[in-house]
Amino acid sequence: MCHVQFARLFIVIDAATHHSVDHFQAWKMILGFGVDPALRVDVFGELRLGDAFAGVSQVPGFHNDTRAFLFQDTARDVKSSADATERILQKLRNKKEFTVLATVKQETLNSGVILSIHRSEQRFLELESSGQRNEIRLHYRTQGQQPHTEVFPYTLADDQWHKVSVALSASHILLHVDCNRIYERVVEPPSMDFPEETSIWLGQRNSAHGLFKGVMQDVQLLVMPQGYISQCPDLNRTCPTCNDFHGLVQKIMELQDILAKTSSKLSKAEEKMNGLDRCYCERTCSVKGVLYREDESWTDGCKNCTCSNGTALCEPISCVPPVCPPDSAPAYVPGRCCQECQREICSRLYLHSVKPCSFCGQDRTMHRVAPSICPELNCAESEQMTLPDRCCNVCRGHDFCAEGHCCAEHSECISLETGPRCRCRDGFRSLRDDEAYCEDIDECAEGRHYCRENTVCVNTPGSFMCICHAGYIRIDDYSCTEHNECASGQHSCDENALCFNTVGGHSCSCKPGYTGNGTICKALCDGLCQNGGTCVSPDTCICQQGFTGKRCETDIDECGTGRNSCANDTVCFNLEGGYDCRCPHGKNCTGDCIHDNKVKHNGQIWVLENDRCSVCSCQSGLVMCRRMVCDCDNPTVDLFCCPECDPRHSSQCLHQNGLLAYSTGASWVESCQQCQCLQGEVDCWPLSCPPVDCEFTLIPEGECCPRCVTDPCQADTIRNDITKTCTDEHGLVRFSGSSWIKHGTECTLCQCKNGHVCCSVDPMCL
């Protein structure tokens, strides 16, 4: 019984532009081991995988929490429906980061596709495992719509479980095996622009090619960055993703562009200002939509205002009490701020009568006549009131303010028992005794506020605000306290640094035994570590094999301590960092070997227990292993190790065009890929291209490998150097890689390519 290891396969892809999903929220969901259903696609659920697909059957998986399916060696079409495809692509289309997760157990030597999103020959995202060449391949299309394949040497098809992660973030790709990072490379960002008629296949590329053989479980898509954390929670994210960094660089480039444009505008503005030095510009005041000239005066409610140097200065109107004759009395007139002499009550009552139902007699008293038609009241007669200035009765609690009032801005009307009255709103004071006109109270200037320490008072209409000083946080509406970043953990100090709280911030200092600026601290070893040792903590070195000591300065004598594996017939010679086994002069050493804790005699040949296709031999104490040589003329040849010797018709392969058939072992070139037929399976891998060391490259039509070109405007691929800039038609400085629409046109797109301006016209725009 062989031991089976756990395997999960997942990919994170993050294109070069900014992501629409909020990274911080997605990160919190990952750390919380929960995923928003809106960001998750269950591929098994979307495809309704089960008895509906021939060649696929449910089997026990690595765990019992979810279903697992066996993909058998038979004709099958595991393809998503049109509705399911559109739902999946809608979540992935033009996204910058996402994760593909799967748990797989692939048969030995099988070359199959785990998941494929493609249209015809255009593979937008395809994950493939080749058991013939021991490779994991990721196929996609770049943002320039060029096909690209990234190959990782790794044996996934060994009939065991593996946990693998392939993460693509901006221009960086990372490979994790069992949650350990193995590879990191720089690649071209992918394009997630899926056209119509794109199809999604599981366990195969199409009906005839790339058939996966083995078991799959937990196949999912997560539209979030670094989603593999949900399956590898110990992989804590300590650094921003490459997409985060790329977005920051892009923003800096945009800010540089804005700065260049702003500088140009400021330069032109300075030229105009220099020409206006001899001009006189009159300053005006704009108040409530009305424009007033310098020194012009006006009345605003009960305040006299003057425009002075562009600022409206207002003061309350000063009223002189009027001296009225015996037949009149001081009273307010609507629209006036000061009291004026009015005729005695008889005349005023008549003036305020709603209807001419009363008149003033010679005795200067009011005589009532039959009232005009009055509205019907909806209250009892006992609740009705007769007022001296009205012809008609009113009910108690009558809303006099609803009939209209003279209360101005910042004053509100309140209805009393016998009539209306004005009252200033909170935070305002009256400009006249009837409170019809009010002005704002400056609580800050008059000391009528409650702002406490570490705050500054700011006046607002009718109230005030207490604003915290810089570096302080709010306790309540009126007081603030210093923000202690060290106590709250919101600091930037290294884990090996001390945090010191300061007013308005904090400072970091490395702990004793560490060196750095506080934000980054590294262990300090006095005298440094010798012989390749690594300083891991203050005065502590980890030595390489063969050395010991506090500074790794001492070579271990493997011969004297017996820590060697020399045979009895040989003599151990100590070397720096190791040892050597030598046969003494004049003696006949056996040359036996030790392999897997077993003695193999000199000249002995054996087959590896865990790989029947590899042959090893012992040669003078050294174990030499190689792949078994295939002799197809030998009738006893092992077809498992030599599939090219299989003469059966079932071992033939069909060409991609479906017209040609190849026998096992045959190879051909198709679409810039080297293909080979092995036991009825087609395995293809990218053709090897010679390295090109030049600034601009181009792949000519009909060819597969890039060539160097001198004209940057013809180049497909450019090594962008942000230190090289271009100057556009406005004289603005553009960074390498930036693009813009040429001024005065709509269809001409220009791009800066390492200091060269390249413009082209989009024919679809014309």
Short mmCIF file of N, CA and C in Angstrom, two decimals, residues 634-753:
data_model
loop_
_atom_site.label_atom_id
_atom_site.label_comp_id
_atom_site.label_asym_id
_atom_site.label_seq_id
_atom_site.Cartn_x
_atom_site.Cartn_y
_atom_site.Cartn_z
N ASN A 634 13.32 -5.49 -29.31
CA ASN A 634 13.30 -6.48 -28.23
C ASN A 634 11.86 -6.81 -27.90
N PRO A 635 11.43 -8.06 -28.06
CA PRO A 635 10.02 -8.40 -27.79
C PRO A 635 9.65 -8.28 -26.32
N THR A 636 10.64 -8.25 -25.41
CA THR A 636 10.33 -8.14 -23.98
C THR A 636 10.43 -6.70 -23.48
N VAL A 637 10.49 -5.72 -24.40
CA VAL A 637 10.62 -4.33 -23.97
C VAL A 637 9.41 -3.92 -23.13
N ASP A 638 9.66 -3.14 -22.09
CA ASP A 638 8.59 -2.66 -21.20
C ASP A 638 7.88 -1.49 -21.88
N LEU A 639 6.65 -1.72 -22.35
CA LEU A 639 5.92 -0.66 -23.05
C LEU A 639 5.55 0.49 -22.12
N PHE A 640 5.52 0.22 -20.82
CA PHE A 640 5.23 1.31 -19.88
C PHE A 640 6.35 2.35 -19.91
N CYS A 641 7.58 1.89 -19.99
CA CYS A 641 8.72 2.81 -20.04
C CYS A 641 9.04 3.24 -21.47
N CYS A 642 8.63 2.45 -22.45
CA CYS A 642 8.93 2.76 -23.85
C CYS A 642 7.63 2.81 -24.65
N PRO A 643 6.79 3.81 -24.46
CA PRO A 643 5.50 3.85 -25.17
C PRO A 643 5.68 3.98 -26.67
N GLU A 644 6.84 4.50 -27.11
CA GLU A 644 7.03 4.65 -28.54
C GLU A 644 7.19 3.30 -29.25
N CYS A 645 7.38 2.23 -28.49
CA CYS A 645 7.50 0.90 -29.08
C CYS A 645 6.16 0.17 -29.16
N ASP A 646 5.07 0.84 -28.77
CA ASP A 646 3.75 0.21 -28.75
C ASP A 646 3.19 0.16 -30.17
N PRO A 647 2.97 -1.05 -30.73
CA PRO A 647 2.49 -1.14 -32.12
C PRO A 647 0.97 -1.13 -32.25
N ARG A 648 0.23 -1.08 -31.15
CA ARG A 648 -1.22 -1.19 -31.21
C ARG A 648 -1.85 0.04 -31.87
N HIS A 649 -2.97 -0.21 -32.58
CA HIS A 649 -3.67 0.88 -33.27
C HIS A 649 -4.25 1.89 -32.28
N SER A 650 -4.63 1.42 -31.09
CA SER A 650 -5.20 2.32 -30.08
C SER A 650 -4.18 3.30 -29.54
N SER A 651 -2.91 3.06 -29.82
CA SER A 651 -1.86 3.96 -29.32
C SER A 651 -1.56 5.09 -30.30
N GLN A 652 -2.29 5.12 -31.45
CA GLN A 652 -2.07 6.19 -32.42
C GLN A 652 -2.77 7.48 -31.96
N CYS A 653 -2.28 8.62 -32.50
CA CYS A 653 -2.81 9.93 -32.13
C CYS A 653 -3.36 10.62 -33.37
N LEU A 654 -4.36 11.47 -33.15
CA LEU A 654 -4.97 12.24 -34.22
C LEU A 654 -4.40 13.65 -34.20
N HIS A 655 -4.02 14.16 -35.37
CA HIS A 655 -3.50 15.52 -35.50
C HIS A 655 -4.58 16.53 -35.08
N GLN A 656 -4.13 17.75 -34.72
CA GLN A 656 -5.09 18.76 -34.28
C GLN A 656 -6.15 19.07 -35.33
N ASN A 657 -5.80 18.92 -36.59
CA ASN A 657 -6.78 19.21 -37.65
C ASN A 657 -7.74 18.05 -37.88
N GLY A 658 -7.49 16.90 -37.23
CA GLY A 658 -8.39 15.76 -37.35
C GLY A 658 -8.24 14.99 -38.64
N LEU A 659 -7.23 15.29 -39.45
CA LEU A 659 -7.08 14.64 -40.76
C LEU A 659 -5.93 13.64 -40.80
N LEU A 660 -4.93 13.82 -39.94
CA LEU A 660 -3.75 12.96 -39.96
C LEU A 660 -3.69 12.13 -38.69
N ALA A 661 -3.12 10.93 -38.80
CA ALA A 661 -2.92 10.04 -37.66
C ALA A 661 -1.45 9.73 -37.53
N TYR A 662 -0.94 9.74 -36.27
CA TYR A 662 0.47 9.48 -36.01
C TYR A 662 0.56 8.24 -35.12
N SER A 663 1.59 7.46 -35.36
CA SER A 663 1.86 6.31 -34.50
C SER A 663 2.58 6.79 -33.26
N THR A 664 2.56 5.97 -32.21
CA THR A 664 3.18 6.37 -30.95
C THR A 664 4.68 6.60 -31.14
N GLY A 665 5.19 7.65 -30.54
CA GLY A 665 6.59 8.04 -30.68
C GLY A 665 6.83 9.08 -31.74
N ALA A 666 5.86 9.30 -32.65
CA ALA A 666 6.05 10.29 -33.72
C ALA A 666 5.90 11.69 -33.15
N SER A 667 6.54 12.67 -33.79
CA SER A 667 6.49 14.06 -33.34
C SER A 667 6.28 14.97 -34.54
N TRP A 668 5.73 16.16 -34.29
CA TRP A 668 5.48 17.15 -35.33
C TRP A 668 5.39 18.53 -34.70
N VAL A 669 5.39 19.57 -35.54
CA VAL A 669 5.32 20.96 -35.09
C VAL A 669 3.96 21.52 -35.49
N GLU A 670 3.27 22.15 -34.54
CA GLU A 670 1.95 22.72 -34.79
C GLU A 670 1.81 23.99 -33.96
N SER A 671 1.53 25.14 -34.64
CA SER A 671 1.29 26.43 -33.97
C SER A 671 2.42 26.77 -33.00
N CYS A 672 3.65 26.70 -33.50
CA CYS A 672 4.85 27.06 -32.72
C CYS A 672 5.01 26.17 -31.49
N GLN A 673 4.50 24.93 -31.56
CA GLN A 673 4.66 23.98 -30.48
C GLN A 673 5.19 22.66 -31.03
N GLN A 674 6.05 22.01 -30.23
CA GLN A 674 6.54 20.68 -30.56
C GLN A 674 5.59 19.66 -29.94
N CYS A 675 4.99 18.80 -30.78
CA CYS A 675 4.01 17.83 -30.32
C CYS A 675 4.56 16.42 -30.52
N GLN A 676 4.10 15.50 -29.64
CA GLN A 676 4.55 14.12 -29.70
C GLN A 676 3.38 13.22 -29.33
N CYS A 677 3.32 12.05 -29.99
CA CYS A 677 2.29 11.06 -29.71
C CYS A 677 2.88 9.98 -28.83
N LEU A 678 2.27 9.76 -27.65
CA LEU A 678 2.73 8.74 -26.71
C LEU A 678 1.53 7.99 -26.18
N GLN A 679 1.39 6.72 -26.57
CA GLN A 679 0.31 5.85 -26.10
C GLN A 679 -1.06 6.48 -26.33
N GLY A 680 -1.25 7.04 -27.52
CA GLY A 680 -2.55 7.59 -27.87
C GLY A 680 -2.81 8.99 -27.36
N GLU A 681 -1.87 9.58 -26.63
CA GLU A 681 -2.03 10.92 -26.08
C GLU A 681 -1.09 11.88 -26.78
N VAL A 682 -1.63 13.09 -27.07
CA VAL A 682 -0.83 14.15 -27.70
C VAL A 682 -0.33 15.10 -26.62
N ASP A 683 0.96 15.28 -26.58
CA ASP A 683 1.56 16.21 -25.62
C ASP A 683 2.34 17.25 -26.41
N CYS A 684 2.03 18.53 -26.19
CA CYS A 684 2.69 19.63 -26.92
C CYS A 684 3.33 20.59 -25.93
N TRP A 685 4.47 21.14 -26.30
CA TRP A 685 5.15 22.12 -25.47
C TRP A 685 5.78 23.17 -26.39
N PRO A 686 5.99 24.40 -25.87
CA PRO A 686 6.49 25.49 -26.72
C PRO A 686 7.86 25.16 -27.31
N LEU A 687 8.04 25.60 -28.55
CA LEU A 687 9.34 25.45 -29.19
C LEU A 687 10.37 26.30 -28.46
N SER A 688 11.58 25.81 -28.37
CA SER A 688 12.65 26.57 -27.72
C SER A 688 13.17 27.63 -28.68
N CYS A 689 13.22 28.86 -28.22
CA CYS A 689 13.72 29.98 -29.02
C CYS A 689 15.06 30.44 -28.46
N PRO A 690 15.99 30.81 -29.32
CA PRO A 690 17.28 31.32 -28.82
C PRO A 690 17.05 32.65 -28.09
N PRO A 691 17.82 32.90 -27.05
CA PRO A 691 17.64 34.16 -26.31
C PRO A 691 18.03 35.37 -27.16
N VAL A 692 17.27 36.45 -27.00
CA VAL A 692 17.56 37.70 -27.70
C VAL A 692 17.85 38.77 -26.66
N ASP A 693 18.96 39.43 -26.81
CA ASP A 693 19.36 40.46 -25.86
C ASP A 693 19.35 41.81 -26.58
N CYS A 694 18.16 42.37 -26.72
CA CYS A 694 18.03 43.66 -27.38
C CYS A 694 16.85 44.40 -26.77
N GLU A 695 16.78 45.68 -27.10
CA GLU A 695 15.75 46.54 -26.49
C GLU A 695 14.38 46.34 -27.13
N PHE A 696 14.33 46.14 -28.46
CA PHE A 696 13.06 46.01 -29.17
C PHE A 696 13.06 44.69 -29.94
N THR A 697 11.95 43.91 -29.82
CA THR A 697 11.83 42.64 -30.52
C THR A 697 10.51 42.57 -31.26
N LEU A 698 10.47 41.71 -32.30
CA LEU A 698 9.28 41.53 -33.14
C LEU A 698 9.23 40.08 -33.58
N ILE A 699 8.02 39.49 -33.53
CA ILE A 699 7.81 38.14 -34.06
C ILE A 699 7.22 38.28 -35.46
N PRO A 700 8.01 38.04 -36.52
CA PRO A 700 7.49 38.20 -37.89
C PRO A 700 6.35 37.23 -38.16
N GLU A 701 5.48 37.60 -39.07
CA GLU A 701 4.35 36.76 -39.43
C GLU A 701 4.85 35.45 -40.03
N GLY A 702 4.28 34.33 -39.54
CA GLY A 702 4.69 33.02 -40.01
C GLY A 702 5.85 32.43 -39.25
N GLU A 703 6.44 33.18 -38.30
CA GLU A 703 7.55 32.67 -37.50
C GLU A 703 7.12 32.54 -36.05
N CYS A 704 7.94 31.85 -35.26
CA CYS A 704 7.59 31.56 -33.88
C CYS A 704 8.49 32.28 -32.87
N CYS A 705 9.67 32.66 -33.25
CA CYS A 705 10.64 33.22 -32.31
C CYS A 705 10.84 34.71 -32.59
N PRO A 706 11.08 35.51 -31.55
CA PRO A 706 11.26 36.95 -31.73
C PRO A 706 12.61 37.28 -32.36
N ARG A 707 12.63 38.41 -33.07
CA ARG A 707 13.86 38.94 -33.66
C ARG A 707 14.07 40.37 -33.19
N CYS A 708 15.31 40.79 -33.19
CA CYS A 708 15.63 42.16 -32.80
C CYS A 708 15.31 43.11 -33.96
N VAL A 709 14.72 44.25 -33.64
CA VAL A 709 14.45 45.28 -34.64
C VAL A 709 15.00 46.60 -34.11
N THR A 710 15.35 47.48 -35.06
CA THR A 710 15.89 48.79 -34.67
C THR A 710 14.81 49.84 -34.57
N ASP A 711 13.68 49.66 -35.28
CA ASP A 711 12.60 50.63 -35.26
C ASP A 711 11.68 50.31 -34.08
N PRO A 712 11.65 51.15 -33.05
CA PRO A 712 10.81 50.84 -31.88
C PRO A 712 9.33 50.80 -32.21
N CYS A 713 8.88 51.53 -33.22
CA CYS A 713 7.46 51.57 -33.55
C CYS A 713 6.98 50.25 -34.16
N GLN A 714 7.89 49.38 -34.62
CA GLN A 714 7.51 48.09 -35.18
C GLN A 714 7.57 46.99 -34.13
N ALA A 715 8.08 47.28 -32.94
CA ALA A 715 8.34 46.25 -31.94
C ALA A 715 7.04 45.77 -31.29
N ASP A 716 6.99 44.45 -31.05
CA ASP A 716 5.89 43.85 -30.28
C ASP A 716 6.19 43.91 -28.79
N THR A 717 7.45 43.70 -28.43
CA THR A 717 7.85 43.64 -27.03
C THR A 717 8.96 44.66 -26.78
N ILE A 718 8.85 45.36 -25.64
CA ILE A 718 9.81 46.42 -25.31
C ILE A 718 10.22 46.25 -23.86
N ARG A 719 11.50 46.39 -23.60
CA ARG A 719 11.98 46.45 -22.21
C ARG A 719 11.85 47.89 -21.74
N ASN A 720 10.72 48.19 -21.11
CA ASN A 720 10.45 49.58 -20.74
C ASN A 720 11.45 50.07 -19.70
N ASP A 721 12.01 51.23 -19.96
CA ASP A 721 12.94 51.89 -19.05
C ASP A 721 12.30 53.22 -18.65
N ILE A 722 11.81 53.31 -17.39
CA ILE A 722 11.07 54.51 -16.98
C ILE A 722 11.97 55.74 -16.89
N THR A 723 13.30 55.52 -16.96
CA THR A 723 14.18 56.69 -16.94
C THR A 723 14.22 57.39 -18.30
N LYS A 724 13.73 56.70 -19.36
CA LYS A 724 13.69 57.30 -20.69
C LYS A 724 12.30 57.88 -20.93
N THR A 725 12.22 59.15 -21.25
CA THR A 725 10.94 59.84 -21.39
C THR A 725 10.79 60.41 -22.79
N CYS A 726 9.56 60.82 -23.11
CA CYS A 726 9.23 61.44 -24.39
C CYS A 726 8.59 62.80 -24.13
N THR A 727 8.63 63.66 -25.13
CA THR A 727 7.99 64.98 -25.06
C THR A 727 6.89 65.01 -26.12
N ASP A 728 5.63 65.26 -25.67
CA ASP A 728 4.51 65.25 -26.62
C ASP A 728 4.40 66.59 -27.33
N GLU A 729 3.31 66.74 -28.11
CA GLU A 729 3.14 67.94 -28.92
C GLU A 729 2.92 69.20 -28.08
N HIS A 730 2.55 69.03 -26.79
CA HIS A 730 2.38 70.18 -25.90
C HIS A 730 3.65 70.50 -25.13
N GLY A 731 4.68 69.69 -25.34
CA GLY A 731 5.91 69.90 -24.57
C GLY A 731 5.88 69.22 -23.22
N LEU A 732 4.85 68.36 -22.97
CA LEU A 732 4.75 67.66 -21.70
C LEU A 732 5.63 66.41 -21.74
N VAL A 733 6.23 66.10 -20.59
CA VAL A 733 7.11 64.94 -20.48
C VAL A 733 6.26 63.71 -20.20
N ARG A 734 6.46 62.65 -21.00
CA ARG A 734 5.73 61.39 -20.84
C ARG A 734 6.73 60.28 -20.50
N PHE A 735 6.31 59.39 -19.56
CA PHE A 735 7.16 58.27 -19.18
C PHE A 735 7.06 57.15 -20.21
N SER A 736 8.10 56.32 -20.26
CA SER A 736 8.10 55.19 -21.18
C SER A 736 6.97 54.24 -20.80
N GLY A 737 6.20 53.82 -21.80
CA GLY A 737 5.06 52.95 -21.58
C GLY A 737 3.74 53.68 -21.51
N SER A 738 3.74 55.00 -21.35
CA SER A 738 2.49 55.76 -21.29
C SER A 738 1.97 56.03 -22.70
N SER A 739 0.66 56.22 -22.81
CA SER A 739 0.02 56.48 -24.10
C SER A 739 -0.97 57.63 -23.95
N TRP A 740 -1.30 58.29 -25.07
CA TRP A 740 -2.22 59.42 -25.05
C TRP A 740 -2.81 59.61 -26.45
N ILE A 741 -3.95 60.30 -26.50
CA ILE A 741 -4.58 60.64 -27.76
C ILE A 741 -3.97 61.95 -28.27
N LYS A 742 -3.50 61.96 -29.49
CA LYS A 742 -2.84 63.14 -30.04
C LYS A 742 -3.80 64.32 -30.08
N HIS A 743 -3.29 65.48 -29.69
CA HIS A 743 -4.11 66.68 -29.62
C HIS A 743 -4.71 67.02 -30.99
N GLY A 744 -6.00 67.34 -30.99
CA GLY A 744 -6.68 67.73 -32.22
C GLY A 744 -7.21 66.55 -33.01
N THR A 745 -7.00 65.32 -32.53
CA THR A 745 -7.50 64.14 -33.23
C THR A 745 -8.27 63.27 -32.24
N GLU A 746 -9.04 62.34 -32.77
CA GLU A 746 -9.75 61.38 -31.94
C GLU A 746 -9.30 59.95 -32.21
N CYS A 747 -8.63 59.73 -33.32
CA CYS A 747 -8.30 58.37 -33.73
C CYS A 747 -6.80 58.10 -33.77
N THR A 748 -5.98 59.05 -33.37
CA THR A 748 -4.53 58.86 -33.41
C THR A 748 -4.03 58.62 -31.99
N LEU A 749 -3.53 57.41 -31.75
CA LEU A 749 -3.01 57.02 -30.44
C LEU A 749 -1.49 57.04 -30.49
N CYS A 750 -0.89 57.75 -29.54
CA CYS A 750 0.57 57.83 -29.45
C CYS A 750 1.05 57.12 -28.19
N GLN A 751 2.27 56.58 -28.25
CA GLN A 751 2.85 55.86 -27.13
C GLN A 751 4.34 56.18 -27.05
N CYS A 752 4.81 56.27 -25.80
CA CYS A 752 6.24 56.52 -25.56
C CYS A 752 6.93 55.17 -25.38
N LYS A 753 7.87 54.86 -26.28
CA LYS A 753 8.61 53.62 -26.22
C LYS A 753 10.09 53.92 -26.01
#
